[in-house]
mmCIF file of C-alpha atoms in Angstrom:
data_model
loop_
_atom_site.group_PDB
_atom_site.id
_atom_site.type_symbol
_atom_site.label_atom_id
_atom_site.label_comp_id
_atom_site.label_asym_id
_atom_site.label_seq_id
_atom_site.Cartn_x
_atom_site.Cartn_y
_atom_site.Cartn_z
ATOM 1 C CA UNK E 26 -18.042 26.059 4.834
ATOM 2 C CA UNK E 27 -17.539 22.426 3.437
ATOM 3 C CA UNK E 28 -14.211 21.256 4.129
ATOM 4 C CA UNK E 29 -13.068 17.881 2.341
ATOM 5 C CA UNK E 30 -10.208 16.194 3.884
ATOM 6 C CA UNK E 31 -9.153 12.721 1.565
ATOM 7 C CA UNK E 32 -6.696 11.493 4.318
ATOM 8 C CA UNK E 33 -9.970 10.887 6.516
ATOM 9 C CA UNK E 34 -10.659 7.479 4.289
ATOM 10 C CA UNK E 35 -9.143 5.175 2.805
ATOM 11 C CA UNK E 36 -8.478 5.197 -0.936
ATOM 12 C CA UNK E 37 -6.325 4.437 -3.602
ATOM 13 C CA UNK E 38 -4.970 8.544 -3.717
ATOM 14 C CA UNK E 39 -3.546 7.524 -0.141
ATOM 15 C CA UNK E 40 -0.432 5.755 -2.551
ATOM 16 C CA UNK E 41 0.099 9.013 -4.340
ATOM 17 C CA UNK E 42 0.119 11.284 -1.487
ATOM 18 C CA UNK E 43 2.841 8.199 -0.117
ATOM 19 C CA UNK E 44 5.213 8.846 -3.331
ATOM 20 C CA UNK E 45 5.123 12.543 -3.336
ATOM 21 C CA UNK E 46 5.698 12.736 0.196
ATOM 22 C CA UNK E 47 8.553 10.026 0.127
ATOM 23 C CA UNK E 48 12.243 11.388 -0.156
ATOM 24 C CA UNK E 49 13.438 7.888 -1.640
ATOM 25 C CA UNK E 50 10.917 8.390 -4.782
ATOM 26 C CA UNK E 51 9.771 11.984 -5.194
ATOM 27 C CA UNK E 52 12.816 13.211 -6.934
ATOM 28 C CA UNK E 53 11.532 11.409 -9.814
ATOM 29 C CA UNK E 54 10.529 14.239 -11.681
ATOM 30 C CA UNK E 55 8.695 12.448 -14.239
ATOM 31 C CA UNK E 56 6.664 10.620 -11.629
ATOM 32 C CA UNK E 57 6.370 12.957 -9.104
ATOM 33 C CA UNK E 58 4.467 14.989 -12.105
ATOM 34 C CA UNK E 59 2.553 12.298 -13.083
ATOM 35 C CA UNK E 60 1.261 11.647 -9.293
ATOM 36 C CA UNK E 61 0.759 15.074 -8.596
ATOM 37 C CA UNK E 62 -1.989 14.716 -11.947
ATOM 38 C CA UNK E 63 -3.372 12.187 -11.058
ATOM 39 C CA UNK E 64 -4.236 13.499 -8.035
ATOM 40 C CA UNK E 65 -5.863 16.418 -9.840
ATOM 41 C CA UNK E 66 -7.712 13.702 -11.797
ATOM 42 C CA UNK E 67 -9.113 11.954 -8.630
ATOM 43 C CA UNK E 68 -10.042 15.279 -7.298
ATOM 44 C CA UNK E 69 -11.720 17.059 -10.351
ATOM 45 C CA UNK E 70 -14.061 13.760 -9.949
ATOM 46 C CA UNK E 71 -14.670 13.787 -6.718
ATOM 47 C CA UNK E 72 -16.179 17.837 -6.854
ATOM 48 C CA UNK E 73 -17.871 17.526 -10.639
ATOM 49 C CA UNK E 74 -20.566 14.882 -7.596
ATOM 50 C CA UNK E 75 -21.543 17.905 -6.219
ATOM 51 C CA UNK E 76 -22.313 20.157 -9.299
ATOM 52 C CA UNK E 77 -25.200 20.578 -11.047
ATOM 53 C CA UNK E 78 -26.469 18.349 -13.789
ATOM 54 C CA UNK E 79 -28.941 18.371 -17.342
ATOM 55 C CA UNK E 80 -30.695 16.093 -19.053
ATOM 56 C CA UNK E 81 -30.079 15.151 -23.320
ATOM 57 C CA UNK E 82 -30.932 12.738 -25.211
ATOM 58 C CA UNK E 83 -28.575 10.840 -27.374
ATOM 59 C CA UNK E 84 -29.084 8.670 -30.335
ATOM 60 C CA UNK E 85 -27.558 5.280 -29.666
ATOM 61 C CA UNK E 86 -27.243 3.085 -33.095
ATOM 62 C CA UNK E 87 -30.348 1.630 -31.763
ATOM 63 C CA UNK E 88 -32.297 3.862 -29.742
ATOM 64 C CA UNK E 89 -33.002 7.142 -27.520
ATOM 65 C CA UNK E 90 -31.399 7.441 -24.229
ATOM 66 C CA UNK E 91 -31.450 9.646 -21.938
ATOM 67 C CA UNK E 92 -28.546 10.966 -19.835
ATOM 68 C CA UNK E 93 -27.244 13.282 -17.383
ATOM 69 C CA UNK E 94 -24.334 15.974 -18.185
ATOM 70 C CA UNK E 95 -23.036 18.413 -16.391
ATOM 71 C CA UNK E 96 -24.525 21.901 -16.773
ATOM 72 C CA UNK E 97 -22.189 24.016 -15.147
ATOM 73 C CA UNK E 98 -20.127 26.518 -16.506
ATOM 74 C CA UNK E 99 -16.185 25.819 -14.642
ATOM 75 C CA UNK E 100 -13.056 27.788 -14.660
ATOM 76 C CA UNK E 101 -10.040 26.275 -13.757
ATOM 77 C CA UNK E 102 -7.326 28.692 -12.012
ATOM 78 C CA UNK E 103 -3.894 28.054 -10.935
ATOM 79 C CA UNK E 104 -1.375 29.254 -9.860
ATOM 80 C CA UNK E 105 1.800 29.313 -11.863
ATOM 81 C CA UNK E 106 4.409 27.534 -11.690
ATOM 82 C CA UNK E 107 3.801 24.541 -9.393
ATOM 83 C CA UNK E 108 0.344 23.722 -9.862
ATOM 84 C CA UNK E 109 0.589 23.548 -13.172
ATOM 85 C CA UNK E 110 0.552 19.262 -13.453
ATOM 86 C CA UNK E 111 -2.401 19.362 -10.955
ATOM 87 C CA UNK E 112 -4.522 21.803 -12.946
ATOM 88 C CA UNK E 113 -3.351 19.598 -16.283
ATOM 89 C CA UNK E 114 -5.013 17.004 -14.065
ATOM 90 C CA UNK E 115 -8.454 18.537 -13.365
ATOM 91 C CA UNK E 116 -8.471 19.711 -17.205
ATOM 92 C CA UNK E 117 -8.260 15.955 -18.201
ATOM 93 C CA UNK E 118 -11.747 15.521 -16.598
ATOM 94 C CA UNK E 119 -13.535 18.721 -16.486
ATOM 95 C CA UNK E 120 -12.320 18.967 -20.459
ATOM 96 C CA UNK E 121 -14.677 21.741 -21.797
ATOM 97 C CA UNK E 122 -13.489 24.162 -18.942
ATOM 98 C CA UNK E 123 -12.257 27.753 -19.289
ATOM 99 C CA UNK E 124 -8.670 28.683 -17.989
ATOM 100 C CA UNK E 125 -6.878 31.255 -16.047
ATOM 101 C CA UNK E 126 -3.473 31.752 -14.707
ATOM 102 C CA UNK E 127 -2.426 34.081 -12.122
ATOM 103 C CA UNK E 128 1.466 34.292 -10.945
ATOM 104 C CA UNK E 129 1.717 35.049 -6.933
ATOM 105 C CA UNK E 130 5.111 33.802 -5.397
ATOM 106 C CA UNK E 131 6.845 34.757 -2.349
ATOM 107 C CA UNK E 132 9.390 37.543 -2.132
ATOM 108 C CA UNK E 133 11.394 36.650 1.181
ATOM 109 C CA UNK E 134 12.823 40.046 3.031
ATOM 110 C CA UNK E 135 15.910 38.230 4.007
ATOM 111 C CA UNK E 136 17.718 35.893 3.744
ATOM 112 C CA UNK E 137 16.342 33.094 6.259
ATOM 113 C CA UNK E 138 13.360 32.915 4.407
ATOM 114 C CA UNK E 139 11.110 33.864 7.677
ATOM 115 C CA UNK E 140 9.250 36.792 6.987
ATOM 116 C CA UNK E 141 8.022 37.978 2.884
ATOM 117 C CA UNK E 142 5.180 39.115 0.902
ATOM 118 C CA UNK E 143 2.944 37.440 -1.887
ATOM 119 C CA UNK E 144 3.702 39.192 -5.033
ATOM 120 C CA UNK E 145 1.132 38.880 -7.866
ATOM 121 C CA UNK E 146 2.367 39.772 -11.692
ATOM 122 C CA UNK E 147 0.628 37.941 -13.934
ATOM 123 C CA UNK E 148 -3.157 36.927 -14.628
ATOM 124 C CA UNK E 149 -4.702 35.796 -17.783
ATOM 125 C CA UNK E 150 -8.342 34.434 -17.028
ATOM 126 C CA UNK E 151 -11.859 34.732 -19.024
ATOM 127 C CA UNK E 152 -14.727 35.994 -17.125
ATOM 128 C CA UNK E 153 -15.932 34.593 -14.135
ATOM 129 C CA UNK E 154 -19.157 35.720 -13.561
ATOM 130 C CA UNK E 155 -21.531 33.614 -12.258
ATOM 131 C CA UNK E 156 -19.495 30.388 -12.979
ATOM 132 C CA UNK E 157 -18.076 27.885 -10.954
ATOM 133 C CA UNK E 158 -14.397 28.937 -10.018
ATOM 134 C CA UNK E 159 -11.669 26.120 -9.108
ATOM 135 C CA UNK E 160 -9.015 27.693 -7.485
ATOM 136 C CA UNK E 161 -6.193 24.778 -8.085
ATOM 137 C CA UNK E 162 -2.571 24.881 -6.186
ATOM 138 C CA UNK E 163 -1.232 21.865 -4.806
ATOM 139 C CA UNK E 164 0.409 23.292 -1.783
ATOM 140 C CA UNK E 165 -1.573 25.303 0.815
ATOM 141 C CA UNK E 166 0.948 26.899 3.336
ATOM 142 C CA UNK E 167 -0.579 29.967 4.877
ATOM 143 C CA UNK E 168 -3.581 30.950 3.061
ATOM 144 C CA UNK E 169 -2.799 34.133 1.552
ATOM 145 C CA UNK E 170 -1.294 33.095 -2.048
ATOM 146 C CA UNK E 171 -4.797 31.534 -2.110
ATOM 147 C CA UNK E 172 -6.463 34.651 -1.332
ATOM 148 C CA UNK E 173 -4.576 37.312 -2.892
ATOM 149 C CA UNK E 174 -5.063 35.173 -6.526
ATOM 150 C CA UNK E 175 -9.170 35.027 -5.564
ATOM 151 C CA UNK E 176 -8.850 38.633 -5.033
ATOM 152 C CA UNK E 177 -7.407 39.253 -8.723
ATOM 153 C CA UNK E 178 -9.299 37.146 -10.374
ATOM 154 C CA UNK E 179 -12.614 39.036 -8.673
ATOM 155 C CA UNK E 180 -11.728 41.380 -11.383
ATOM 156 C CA UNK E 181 -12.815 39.170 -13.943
ATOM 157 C CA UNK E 182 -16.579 38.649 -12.282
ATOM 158 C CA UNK E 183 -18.022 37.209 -8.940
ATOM 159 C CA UNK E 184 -18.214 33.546 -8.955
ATOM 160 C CA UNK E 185 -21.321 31.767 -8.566
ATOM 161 C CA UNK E 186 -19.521 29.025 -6.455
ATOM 162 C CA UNK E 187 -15.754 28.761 -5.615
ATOM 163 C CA UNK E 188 -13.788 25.122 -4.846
ATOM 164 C CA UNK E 189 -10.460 25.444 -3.087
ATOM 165 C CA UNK E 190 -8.808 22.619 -4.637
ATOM 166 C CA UNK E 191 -4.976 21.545 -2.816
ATOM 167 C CA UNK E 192 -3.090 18.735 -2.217
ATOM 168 C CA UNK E 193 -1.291 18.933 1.239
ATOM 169 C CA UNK E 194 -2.687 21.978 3.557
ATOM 170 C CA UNK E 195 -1.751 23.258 6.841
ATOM 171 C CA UNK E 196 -4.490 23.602 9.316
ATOM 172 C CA UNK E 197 -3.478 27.008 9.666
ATOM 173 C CA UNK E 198 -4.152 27.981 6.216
ATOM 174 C CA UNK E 199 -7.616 26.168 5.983
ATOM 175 C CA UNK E 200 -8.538 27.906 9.151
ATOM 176 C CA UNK E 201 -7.286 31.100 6.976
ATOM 177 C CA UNK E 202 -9.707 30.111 3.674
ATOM 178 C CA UNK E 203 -12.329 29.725 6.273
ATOM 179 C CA UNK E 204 -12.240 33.122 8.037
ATOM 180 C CA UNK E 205 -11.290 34.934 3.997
ATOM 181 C CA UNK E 206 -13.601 33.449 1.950
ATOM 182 C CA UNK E 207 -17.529 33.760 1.810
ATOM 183 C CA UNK E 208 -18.297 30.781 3.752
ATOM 184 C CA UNK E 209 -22.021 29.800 1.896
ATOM 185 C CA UNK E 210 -20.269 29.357 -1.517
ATOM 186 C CA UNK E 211 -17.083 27.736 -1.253
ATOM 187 C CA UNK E 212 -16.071 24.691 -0.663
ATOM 188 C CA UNK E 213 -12.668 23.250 0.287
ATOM 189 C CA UNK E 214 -10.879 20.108 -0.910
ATOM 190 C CA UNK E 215 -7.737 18.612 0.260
ATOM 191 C CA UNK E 216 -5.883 15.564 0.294
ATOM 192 C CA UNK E 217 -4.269 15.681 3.138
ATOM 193 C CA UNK E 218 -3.924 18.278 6.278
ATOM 194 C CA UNK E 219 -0.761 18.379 7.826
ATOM 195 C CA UNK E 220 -0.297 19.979 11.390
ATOM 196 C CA UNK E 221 1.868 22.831 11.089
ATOM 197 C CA UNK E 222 3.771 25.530 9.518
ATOM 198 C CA UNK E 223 8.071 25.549 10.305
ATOM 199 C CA UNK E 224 9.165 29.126 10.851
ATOM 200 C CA UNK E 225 9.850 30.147 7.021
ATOM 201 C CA UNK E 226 6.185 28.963 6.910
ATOM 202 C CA UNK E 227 6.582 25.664 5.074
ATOM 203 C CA UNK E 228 3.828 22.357 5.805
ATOM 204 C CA UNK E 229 5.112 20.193 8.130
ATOM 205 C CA UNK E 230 5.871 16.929 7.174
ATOM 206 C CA UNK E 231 4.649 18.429 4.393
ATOM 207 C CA UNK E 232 6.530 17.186 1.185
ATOM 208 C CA UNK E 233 9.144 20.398 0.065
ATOM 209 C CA UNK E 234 8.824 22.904 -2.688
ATOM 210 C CA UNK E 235 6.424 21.293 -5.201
ATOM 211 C CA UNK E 236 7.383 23.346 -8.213
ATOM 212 C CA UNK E 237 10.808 22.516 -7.726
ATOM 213 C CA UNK E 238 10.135 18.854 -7.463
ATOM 214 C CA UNK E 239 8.038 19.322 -10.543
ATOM 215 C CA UNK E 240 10.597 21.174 -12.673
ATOM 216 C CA UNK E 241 14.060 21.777 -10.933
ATOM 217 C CA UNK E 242 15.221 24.163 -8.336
ATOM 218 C CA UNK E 243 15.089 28.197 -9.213
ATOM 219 C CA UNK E 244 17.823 30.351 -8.256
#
């Protein structure tokens, strides 16, 4: 299995990762959105490289020309609420893509937040079969929000190829995707992989809860 790690070169996404990380300028809401799109923007590029491609011809005002488009058919699926600016992002570039939606949170057992479940209430997604399947969430903890949400959208069809598209991962939960997904058809792309999980299983350094960051805190 391909795994993609950004933070291994230099590039100008290295400044976005920077303000969504940093304490002093993250709580910018309106910024913090815009960076974590833009992100989503760089990203989408960086994987439509590797997909497949057709020929047309198009009628310039003064002659045939021949180019290359992509001949793919994409979903893009996230999952609700925080990776909803980073799947806006993708959708900028890969325009003419199909949608889905699935909601999987966390339901803590108590109240220290160290042990819960992934509960999933919500999908809305077109068919999948035999189409390329993004699998979009900006925060990649453990591994098994990721998972559970492939597993509901398998529902809809089998996907011809599946990207696992995040911002900040924990090795841990790559290590996870690796061992839970079928390894010769997907491919995993992150902008950073952080060390380790604290003990109510958040990335360390990490960045904090991107969907409140993005929107305000839930009670």
């Amino acid at each position: 299995m391909e795994v993609n790690n950004f933070s291994d070169t230099n590039s100008l996404l290295n400044s976005f990762i920077r303000e969504i990380r940093d304490i002093t300028i993250q709580n910018d809401r309106l910024r913090f959105r815009r960076n974590i799109e833009r992100i989503g923007e760089v990203m989408a590029y960086e994987i439509s490289k590797g997909i497949h491609y057709k020929k047309i011809e198009v009628n310039t005002p003064l002659d045939l020309i021949e180019v290359n488009i992509p001949d793919e058919e994409i979903v893009i699926a996230t999952i609700l609420r925080a990776g909803l600016p980073f799947h806006h992002g993708m959708l900028n570039y890969f325009d003419g893509a199909e949608n889905a939606f699935v909601s999987a949170y966390r339901k803590y057992r108590e109240i220290g937040h160290q042990s819960f479940d992934i509960n999933i209430e919500y999908i809305a997604s077109p068919s999948i079969e035999g189409k390329t399947l993004i699998l979009a969430d900006p925060m990649l903890a453990t591994g098994s929000s990721m998972e559970l949400t492939y597993r509901a959208l398998l529902t809809k069809g089998t996907p011809a190829h599946i990207h696992i598209a995040t911002i900040i991962a924990s090795r841990q939960a790559i290590d996870y995707c690796k061992a839970n997904f079928p390894e010769e058809k997907t491919t995993i792309w992150a902008a950073a992989i952080d060390p380790e999980l604290n003990e109510s299983s958040y990335i360390v350094p990490g960045i904090g809860d991107a969907g409140d960051l993005a929107y305000g805190e839930k009670i």
